[in-house]
Short mmCIF file of C-alpha atoms and ligand atoms in Angstrom, two decimals:
data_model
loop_
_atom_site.label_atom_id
_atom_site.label_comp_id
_atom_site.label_asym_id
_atom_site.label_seq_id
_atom_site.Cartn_x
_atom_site.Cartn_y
_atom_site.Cartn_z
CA UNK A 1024 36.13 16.89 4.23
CA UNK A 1025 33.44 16.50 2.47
CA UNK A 1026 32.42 12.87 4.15
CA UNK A 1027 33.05 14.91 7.36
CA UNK A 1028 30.60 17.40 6.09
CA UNK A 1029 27.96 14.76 5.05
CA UNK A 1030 28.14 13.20 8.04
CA UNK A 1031 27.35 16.56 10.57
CA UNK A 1032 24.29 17.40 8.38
CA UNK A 1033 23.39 13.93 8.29
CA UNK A 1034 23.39 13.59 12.11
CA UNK A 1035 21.64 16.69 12.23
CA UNK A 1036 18.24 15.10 10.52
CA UNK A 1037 15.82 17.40 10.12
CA UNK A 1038 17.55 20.30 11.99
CA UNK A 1039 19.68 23.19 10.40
CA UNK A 1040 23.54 23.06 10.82
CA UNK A 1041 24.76 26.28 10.30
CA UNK A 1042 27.66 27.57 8.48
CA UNK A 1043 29.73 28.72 11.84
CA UNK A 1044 29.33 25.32 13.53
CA UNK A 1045 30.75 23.65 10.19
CA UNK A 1046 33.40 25.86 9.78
CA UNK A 1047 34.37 25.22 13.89
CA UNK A 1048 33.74 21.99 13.56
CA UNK A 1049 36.40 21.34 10.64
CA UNK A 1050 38.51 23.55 10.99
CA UNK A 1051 38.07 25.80 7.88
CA UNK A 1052 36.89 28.95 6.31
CA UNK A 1053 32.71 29.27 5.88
CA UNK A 1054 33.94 29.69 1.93
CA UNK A 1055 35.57 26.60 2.09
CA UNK A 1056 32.46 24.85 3.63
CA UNK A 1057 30.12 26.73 0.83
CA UNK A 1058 32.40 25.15 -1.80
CA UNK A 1059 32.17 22.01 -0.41
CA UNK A 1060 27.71 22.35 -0.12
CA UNK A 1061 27.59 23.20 -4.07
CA UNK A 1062 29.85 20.49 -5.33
CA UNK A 1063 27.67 18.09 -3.11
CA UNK A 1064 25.02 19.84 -4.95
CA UNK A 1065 25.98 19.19 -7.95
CA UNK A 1066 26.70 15.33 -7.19
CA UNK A 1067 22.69 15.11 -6.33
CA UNK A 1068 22.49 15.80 -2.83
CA UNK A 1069 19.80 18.03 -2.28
CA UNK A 1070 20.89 20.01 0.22
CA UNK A 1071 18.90 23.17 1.44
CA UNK A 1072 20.46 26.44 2.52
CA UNK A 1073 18.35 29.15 4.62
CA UNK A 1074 19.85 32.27 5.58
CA UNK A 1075 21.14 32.40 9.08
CA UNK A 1076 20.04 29.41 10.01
CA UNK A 1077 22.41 26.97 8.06
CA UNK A 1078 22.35 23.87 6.08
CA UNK A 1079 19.87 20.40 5.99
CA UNK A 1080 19.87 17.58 3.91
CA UNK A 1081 16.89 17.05 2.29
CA UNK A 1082 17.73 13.92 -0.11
CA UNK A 1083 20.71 11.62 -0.49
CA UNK A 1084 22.00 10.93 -4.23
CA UNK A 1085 20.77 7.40 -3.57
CA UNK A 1086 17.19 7.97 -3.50
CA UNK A 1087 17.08 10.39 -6.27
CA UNK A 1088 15.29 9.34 -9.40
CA UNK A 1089 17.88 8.78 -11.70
CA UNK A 1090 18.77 6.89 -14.14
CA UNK A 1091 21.62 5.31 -11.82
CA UNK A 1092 19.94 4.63 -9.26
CA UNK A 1093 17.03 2.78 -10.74
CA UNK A 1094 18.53 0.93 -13.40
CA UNK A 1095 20.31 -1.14 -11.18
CA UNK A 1096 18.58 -4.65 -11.24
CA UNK A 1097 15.98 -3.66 -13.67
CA UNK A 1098 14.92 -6.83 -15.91
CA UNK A 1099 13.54 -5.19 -18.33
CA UNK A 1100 13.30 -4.53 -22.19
CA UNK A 1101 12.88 -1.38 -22.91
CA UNK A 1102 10.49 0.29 -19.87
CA UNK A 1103 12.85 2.69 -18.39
CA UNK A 1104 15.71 1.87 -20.98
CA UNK A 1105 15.89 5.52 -20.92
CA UNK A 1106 14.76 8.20 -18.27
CA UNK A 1107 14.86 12.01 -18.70
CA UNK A 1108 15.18 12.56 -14.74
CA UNK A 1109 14.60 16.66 -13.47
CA UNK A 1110 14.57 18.20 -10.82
CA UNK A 1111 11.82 20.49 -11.11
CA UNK A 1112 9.30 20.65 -14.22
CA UNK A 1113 5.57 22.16 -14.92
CA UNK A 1114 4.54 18.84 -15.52
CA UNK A 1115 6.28 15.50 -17.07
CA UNK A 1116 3.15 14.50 -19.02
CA UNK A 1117 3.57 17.63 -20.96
CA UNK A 1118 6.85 17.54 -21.66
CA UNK A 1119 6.86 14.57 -22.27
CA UNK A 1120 4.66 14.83 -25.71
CA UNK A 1121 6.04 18.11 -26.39
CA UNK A 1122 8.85 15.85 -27.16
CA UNK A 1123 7.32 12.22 -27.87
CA UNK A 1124 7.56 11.86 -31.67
CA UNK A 1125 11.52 11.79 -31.19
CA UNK A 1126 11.49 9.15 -28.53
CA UNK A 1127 11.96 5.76 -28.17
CA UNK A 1128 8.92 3.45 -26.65
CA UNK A 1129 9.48 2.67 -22.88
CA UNK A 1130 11.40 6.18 -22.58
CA UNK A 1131 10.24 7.78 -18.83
CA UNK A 1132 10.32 11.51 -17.81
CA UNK A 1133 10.45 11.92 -13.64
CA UNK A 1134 10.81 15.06 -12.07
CA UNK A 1135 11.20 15.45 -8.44
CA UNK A 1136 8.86 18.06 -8.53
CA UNK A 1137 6.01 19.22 -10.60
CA UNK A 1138 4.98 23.29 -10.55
CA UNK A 1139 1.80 22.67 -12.75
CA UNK A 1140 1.26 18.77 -11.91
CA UNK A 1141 -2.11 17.41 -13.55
CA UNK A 1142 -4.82 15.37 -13.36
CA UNK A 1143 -8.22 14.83 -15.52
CA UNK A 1144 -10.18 17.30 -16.92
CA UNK A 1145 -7.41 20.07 -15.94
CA UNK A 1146 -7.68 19.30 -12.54
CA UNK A 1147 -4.61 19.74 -10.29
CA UNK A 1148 -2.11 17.13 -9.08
CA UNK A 1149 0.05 18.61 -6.05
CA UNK A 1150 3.78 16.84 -6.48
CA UNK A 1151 6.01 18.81 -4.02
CA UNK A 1152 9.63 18.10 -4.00
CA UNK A 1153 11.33 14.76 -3.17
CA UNK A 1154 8.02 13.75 -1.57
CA UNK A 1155 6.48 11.31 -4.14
CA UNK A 1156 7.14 9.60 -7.32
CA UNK A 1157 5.84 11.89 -10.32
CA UNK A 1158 6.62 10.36 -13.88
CA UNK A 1159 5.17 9.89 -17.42
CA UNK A 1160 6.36 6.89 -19.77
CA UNK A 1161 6.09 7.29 -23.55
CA UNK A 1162 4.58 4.50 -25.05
CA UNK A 1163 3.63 3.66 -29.32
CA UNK A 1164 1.55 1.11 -29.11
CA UNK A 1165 0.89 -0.53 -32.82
CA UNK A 1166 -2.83 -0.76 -31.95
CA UNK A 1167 -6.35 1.24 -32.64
CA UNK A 1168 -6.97 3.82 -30.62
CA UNK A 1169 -10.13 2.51 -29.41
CA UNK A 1170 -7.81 -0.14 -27.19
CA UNK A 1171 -5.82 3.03 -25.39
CA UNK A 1172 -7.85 3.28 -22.36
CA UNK A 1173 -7.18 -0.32 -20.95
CA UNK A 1174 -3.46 0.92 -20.41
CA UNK A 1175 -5.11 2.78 -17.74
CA UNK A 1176 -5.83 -0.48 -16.08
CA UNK A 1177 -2.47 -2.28 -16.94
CA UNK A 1178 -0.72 0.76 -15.38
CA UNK A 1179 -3.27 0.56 -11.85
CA UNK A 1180 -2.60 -3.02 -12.24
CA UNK A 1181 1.15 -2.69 -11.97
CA UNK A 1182 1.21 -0.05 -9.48
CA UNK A 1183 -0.90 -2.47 -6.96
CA UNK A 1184 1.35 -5.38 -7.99
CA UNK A 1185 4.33 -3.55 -6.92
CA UNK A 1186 3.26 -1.72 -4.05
CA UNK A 1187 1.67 -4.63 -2.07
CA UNK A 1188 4.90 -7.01 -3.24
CA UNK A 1189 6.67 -4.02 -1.69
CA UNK A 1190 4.77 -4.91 1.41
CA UNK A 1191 1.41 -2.52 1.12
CA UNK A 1192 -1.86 -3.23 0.65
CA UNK A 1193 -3.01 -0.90 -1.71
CA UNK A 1194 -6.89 -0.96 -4.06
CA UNK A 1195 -7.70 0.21 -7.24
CA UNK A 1196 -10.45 2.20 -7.25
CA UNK A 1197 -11.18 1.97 -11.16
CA UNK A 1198 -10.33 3.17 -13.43
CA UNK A 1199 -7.29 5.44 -12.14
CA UNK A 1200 -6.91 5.60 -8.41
CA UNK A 1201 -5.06 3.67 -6.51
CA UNK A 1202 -5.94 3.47 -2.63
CA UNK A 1203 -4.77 2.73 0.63
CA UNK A 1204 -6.73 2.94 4.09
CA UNK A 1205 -9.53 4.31 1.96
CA UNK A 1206 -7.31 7.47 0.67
CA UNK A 1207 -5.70 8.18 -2.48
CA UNK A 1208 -2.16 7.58 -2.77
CA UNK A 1209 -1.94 7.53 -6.19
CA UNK A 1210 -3.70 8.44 -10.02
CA UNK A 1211 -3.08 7.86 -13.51
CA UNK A 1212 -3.47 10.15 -16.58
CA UNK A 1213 -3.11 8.34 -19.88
CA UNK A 1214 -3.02 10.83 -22.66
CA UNK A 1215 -3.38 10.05 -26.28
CA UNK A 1216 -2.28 11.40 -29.30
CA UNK A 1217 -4.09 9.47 -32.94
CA UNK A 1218 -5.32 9.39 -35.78
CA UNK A 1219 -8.63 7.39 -36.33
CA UNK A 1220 -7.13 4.06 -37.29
CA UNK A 1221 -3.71 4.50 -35.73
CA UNK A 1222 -2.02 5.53 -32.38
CA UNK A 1223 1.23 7.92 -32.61
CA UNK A 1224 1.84 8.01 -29.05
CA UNK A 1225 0.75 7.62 -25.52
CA UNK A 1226 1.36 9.12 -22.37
CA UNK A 1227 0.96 7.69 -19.21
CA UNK A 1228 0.96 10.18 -16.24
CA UNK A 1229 1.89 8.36 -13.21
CA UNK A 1230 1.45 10.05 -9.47
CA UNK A 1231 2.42 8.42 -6.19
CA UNK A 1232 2.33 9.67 -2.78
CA UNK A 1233 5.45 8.49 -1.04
CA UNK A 1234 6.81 10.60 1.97
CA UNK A 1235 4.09 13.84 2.21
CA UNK A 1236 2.93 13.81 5.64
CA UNK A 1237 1.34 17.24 5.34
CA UNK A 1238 -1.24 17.49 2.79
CA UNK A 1239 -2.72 20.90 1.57
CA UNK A 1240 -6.19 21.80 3.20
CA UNK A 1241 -7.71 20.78 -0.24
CA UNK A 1242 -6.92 17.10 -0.24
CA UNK A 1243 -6.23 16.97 3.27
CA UNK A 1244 -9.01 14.67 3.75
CA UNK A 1245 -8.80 12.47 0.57
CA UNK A 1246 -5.06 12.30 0.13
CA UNK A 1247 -2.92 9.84 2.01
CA UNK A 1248 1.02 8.51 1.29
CA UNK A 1249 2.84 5.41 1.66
CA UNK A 1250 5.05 6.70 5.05
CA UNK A 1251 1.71 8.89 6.46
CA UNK A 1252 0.25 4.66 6.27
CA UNK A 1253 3.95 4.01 7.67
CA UNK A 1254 4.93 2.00 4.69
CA UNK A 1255 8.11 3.35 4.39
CA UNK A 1256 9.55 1.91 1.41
CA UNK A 1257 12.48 3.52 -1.51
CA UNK A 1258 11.00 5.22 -4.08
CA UNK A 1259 13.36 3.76 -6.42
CA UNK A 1260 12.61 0.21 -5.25
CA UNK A 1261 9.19 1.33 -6.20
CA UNK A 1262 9.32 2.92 -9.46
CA UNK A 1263 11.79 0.02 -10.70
CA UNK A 1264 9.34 -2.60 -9.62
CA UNK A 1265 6.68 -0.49 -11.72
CA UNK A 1266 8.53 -0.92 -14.86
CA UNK A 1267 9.02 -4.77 -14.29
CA UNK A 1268 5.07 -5.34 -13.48
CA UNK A 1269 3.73 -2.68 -16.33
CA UNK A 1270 6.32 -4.44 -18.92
CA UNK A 1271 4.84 -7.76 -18.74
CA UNK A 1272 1.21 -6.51 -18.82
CA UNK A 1273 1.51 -4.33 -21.12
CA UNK A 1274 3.60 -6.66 -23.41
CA UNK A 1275 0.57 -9.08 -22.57
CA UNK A 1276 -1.90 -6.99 -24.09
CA UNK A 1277 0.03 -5.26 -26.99
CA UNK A 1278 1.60 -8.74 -28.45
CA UNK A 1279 -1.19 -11.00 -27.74
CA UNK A 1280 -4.32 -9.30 -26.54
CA UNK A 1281 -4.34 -11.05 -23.52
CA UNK A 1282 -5.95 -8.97 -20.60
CA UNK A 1283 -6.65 -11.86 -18.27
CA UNK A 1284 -3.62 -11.13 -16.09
CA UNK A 1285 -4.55 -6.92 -15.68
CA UNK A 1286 -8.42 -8.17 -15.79
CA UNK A 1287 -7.65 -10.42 -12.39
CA UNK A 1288 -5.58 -7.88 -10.44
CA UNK A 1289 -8.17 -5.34 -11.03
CA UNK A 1290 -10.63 -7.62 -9.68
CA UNK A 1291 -8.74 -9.29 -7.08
CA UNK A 1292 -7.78 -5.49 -5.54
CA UNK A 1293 -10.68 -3.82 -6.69
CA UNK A 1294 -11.95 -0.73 -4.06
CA UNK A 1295 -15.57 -0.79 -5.25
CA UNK A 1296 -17.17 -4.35 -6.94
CA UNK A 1297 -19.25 -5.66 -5.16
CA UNK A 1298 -20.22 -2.05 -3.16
CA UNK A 1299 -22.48 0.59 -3.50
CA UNK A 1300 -21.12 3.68 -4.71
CA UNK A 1301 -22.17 6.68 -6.49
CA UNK A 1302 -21.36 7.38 -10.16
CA UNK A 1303 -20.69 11.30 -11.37
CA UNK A 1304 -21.21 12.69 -15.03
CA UNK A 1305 -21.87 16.92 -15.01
CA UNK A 1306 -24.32 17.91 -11.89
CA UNK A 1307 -25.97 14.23 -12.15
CA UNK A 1308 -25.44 11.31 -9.39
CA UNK A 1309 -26.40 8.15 -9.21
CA UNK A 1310 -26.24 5.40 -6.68
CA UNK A 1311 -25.25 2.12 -8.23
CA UNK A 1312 -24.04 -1.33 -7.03
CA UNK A 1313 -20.57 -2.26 -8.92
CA UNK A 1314 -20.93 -6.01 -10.29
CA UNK A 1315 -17.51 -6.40 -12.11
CA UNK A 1316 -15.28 -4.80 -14.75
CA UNK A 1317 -15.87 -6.75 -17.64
CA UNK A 1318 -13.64 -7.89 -20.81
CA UNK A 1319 -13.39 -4.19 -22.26
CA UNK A 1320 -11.95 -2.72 -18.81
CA UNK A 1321 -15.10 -1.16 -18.65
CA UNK A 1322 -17.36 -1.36 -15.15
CA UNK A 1323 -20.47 -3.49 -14.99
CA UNK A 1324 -22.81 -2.01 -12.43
CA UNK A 1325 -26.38 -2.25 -11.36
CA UNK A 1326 -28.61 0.46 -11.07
CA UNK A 1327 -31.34 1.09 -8.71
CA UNK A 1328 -33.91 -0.53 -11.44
CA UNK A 1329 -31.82 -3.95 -11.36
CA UNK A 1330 -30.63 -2.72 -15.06
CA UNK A 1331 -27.06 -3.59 -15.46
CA UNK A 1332 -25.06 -1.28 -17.84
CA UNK A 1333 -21.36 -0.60 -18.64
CA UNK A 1334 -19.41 2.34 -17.84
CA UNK A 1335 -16.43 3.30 -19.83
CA UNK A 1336 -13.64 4.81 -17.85
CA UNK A 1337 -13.42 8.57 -18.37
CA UNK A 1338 -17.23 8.94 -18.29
CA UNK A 1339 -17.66 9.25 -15.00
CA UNK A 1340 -15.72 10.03 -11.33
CA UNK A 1341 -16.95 7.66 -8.89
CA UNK A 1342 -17.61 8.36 -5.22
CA UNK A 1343 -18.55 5.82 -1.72
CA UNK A 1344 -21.43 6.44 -0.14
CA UNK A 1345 -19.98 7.70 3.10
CA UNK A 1346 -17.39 9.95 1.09
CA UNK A 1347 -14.26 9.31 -0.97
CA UNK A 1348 -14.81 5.66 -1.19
C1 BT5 B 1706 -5.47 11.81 -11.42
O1 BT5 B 1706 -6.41 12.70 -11.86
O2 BT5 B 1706 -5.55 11.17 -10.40
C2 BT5 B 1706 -4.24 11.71 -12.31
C3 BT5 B 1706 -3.00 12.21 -11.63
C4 BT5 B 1706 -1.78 12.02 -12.52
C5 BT5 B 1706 -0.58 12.70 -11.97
C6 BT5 B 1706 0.66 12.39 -12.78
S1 BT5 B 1706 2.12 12.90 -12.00
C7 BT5 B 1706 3.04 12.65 -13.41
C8 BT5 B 1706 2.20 13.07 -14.58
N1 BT5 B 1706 2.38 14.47 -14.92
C9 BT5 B 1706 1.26 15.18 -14.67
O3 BT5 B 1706 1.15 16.42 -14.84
N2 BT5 B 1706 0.28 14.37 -14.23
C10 BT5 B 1706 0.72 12.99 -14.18
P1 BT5 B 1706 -7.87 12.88 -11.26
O4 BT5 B 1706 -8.57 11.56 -11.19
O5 BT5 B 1706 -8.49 13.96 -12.08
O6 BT5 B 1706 -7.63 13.36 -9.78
C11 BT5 B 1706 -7.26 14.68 -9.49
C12 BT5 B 1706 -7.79 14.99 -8.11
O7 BT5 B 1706 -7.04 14.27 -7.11
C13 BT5 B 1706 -7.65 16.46 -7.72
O8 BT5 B 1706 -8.76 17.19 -8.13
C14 BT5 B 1706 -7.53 16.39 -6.20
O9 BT5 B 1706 -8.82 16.27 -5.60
C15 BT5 B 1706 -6.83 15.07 -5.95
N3 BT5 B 1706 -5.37 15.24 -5.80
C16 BT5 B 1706 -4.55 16.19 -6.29
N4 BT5 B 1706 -3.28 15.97 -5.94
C17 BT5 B 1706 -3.28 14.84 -5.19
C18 BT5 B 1706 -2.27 14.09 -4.53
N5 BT5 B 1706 -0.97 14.41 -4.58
N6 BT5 B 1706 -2.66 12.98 -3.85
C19 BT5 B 1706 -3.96 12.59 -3.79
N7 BT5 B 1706 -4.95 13.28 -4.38
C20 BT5 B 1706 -4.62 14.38 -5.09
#
């Protein structure tokens, strides 16, 4: 029965099936058929149920975040050893170091949906249901908190790694976006929590477009996804690859201080060296000409005066000269 039942909606696609037609269909009572939608429910199929109008499936327990599902031929240590996997949250980064102190390293919060998603400075991060990949991993680092901010760049490193291995070809537009046919598909929020010589824990935010094809008016113009670019790849396959790429950077940098790896795949897929582009701090803009991102992680540029300077990541938001980038 319940195959039977999986299989109507399933045929259905994106069209309702309602309750009657089920119930004709199979032979049995609309209870019966109600029972069956809440125990597929419960088994992660996320099944949506309007008034009058029926049932559609929205998600299939196989592409769910889970632990299950993305564990499966994952090689690695202890990224994603554990993952707290929701439904719906405000926003993982937040629970996640509401609760940091009593987790293991590598531990990941994912929701498939954020209410009060976040980006820098307070700004918002849309992350509507079962559209994109929205997760924060827990990391405690034994380092100085001075060397925190190149995990930005390990994590935009491993997210372009895995994406174009996947088959895209995605940028980084440093130091957290990660682009694709000049939009943003995806950013990075790396939250710290220290004392002056020591790290307790990090956060590392971690938003990726995947199957939106409608974006709100806001970002409409800025925002793209993997399946809008008709990549159309699992988000599971993605988010396991992730952990593989950001494990062995990140291992890299903590164990031996080596950077060259992250250093020559933010290079390599850089958005902006090598272009013009416009740097933002408060209400004042400046057109500069990006030369390189340098040992630090930090951006070598040149200004207008042919003096070349540094810019730390968080410092500024950077913009193209004809718009986004
Ligand atoms: C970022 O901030 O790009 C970091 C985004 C981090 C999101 C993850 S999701 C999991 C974890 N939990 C959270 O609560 N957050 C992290 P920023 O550079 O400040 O960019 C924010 C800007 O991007 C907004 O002001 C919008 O213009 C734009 N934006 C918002 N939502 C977007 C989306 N889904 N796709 C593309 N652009 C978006």
């Amino acid at each position: 029965m319940r195959d039977k039942i999986i299989e109507i909606i399933l045929n259905n696609q994106d069209e309702f099936t309602s309750g009657e037609i089920l119930s004709k269909q199979l032979g049995v009572s609309r209870a019966a058929i109600w029972k069956h939608i809440k125990s597929l429910r419960e088994e992660g199929y996320n099944i949506e149920s309007v008034n009058k109008k029926g049932y559609r499936l929205i998600e299939k327990p196989g592409d769910l975040l889970t632990y299950k599902n993305i564990s499966h031929e994952l090689n690695t240590k202890f990224i994603g050893n554990k993952i707290i996997h929701f439904n719906t949250i405000a926003s993982t980064n937040d629970y996640a170091k509401e609760i940091a102190s009593s987790l293991e390293e590598g531990t990941v919060i994912i929701s498939e949906e954020q209410t009060k998603g976040k980006g820098r400075l307070g700004r918002q991060w849309h992350s509507k249901i079962n559209e994109g990949i929205w997760m924060s991993i827990v990391l405690k680092p034994d380092i100085i908190p001075y060397k925190a901010p190149f995990i930005t760049l390990i994590a935009g490193a491993s997210i372009v790694s895995a994406l174009n291995k996947l088959g895209a070809n995605t940028l980084i537009k440093w130091p957290n976006d990660i682009i694709l046919n000049n939009k943003k598909i995806s950013g990075i929020l790396t939250e710290l929590s220290a004392e002056i010589e020591r790290v307790n824990h990090i956060v590392l935010g971690i938003g990726i477009n995947v199957k939106t094809m409608e974006f709100s008016q806001e970002i409409s113009d800025i925002a793209t996804s993997l399946y809008k670019e008709d990549f159309k790849m699992s988000r599971v396959d993605i988010v396991r690859n992730i952990f593989m790429e950001f494990e062995e950077l990140y291992m890299d940098y903590i164990n031996n201080n080596c950077k060259e790896k992250t250093l020559n795949i933010c290079r390599k897929y850089s958005a902006i060296i090598g272009k013009d582009i416009y740097t933002l701090k408060g209400d004042s803009k400046e057109l500069v000409r990006c030369l390189d991102i340098n040992e630090d992680g930090n951006l070598v540029v040149q200004t207008k005066d042919k003096i070349i300077k540094e810019i730390m990541s968080g410092e500024v938001s950077i913009r193209g000269i004809k718009g986004y980038i």
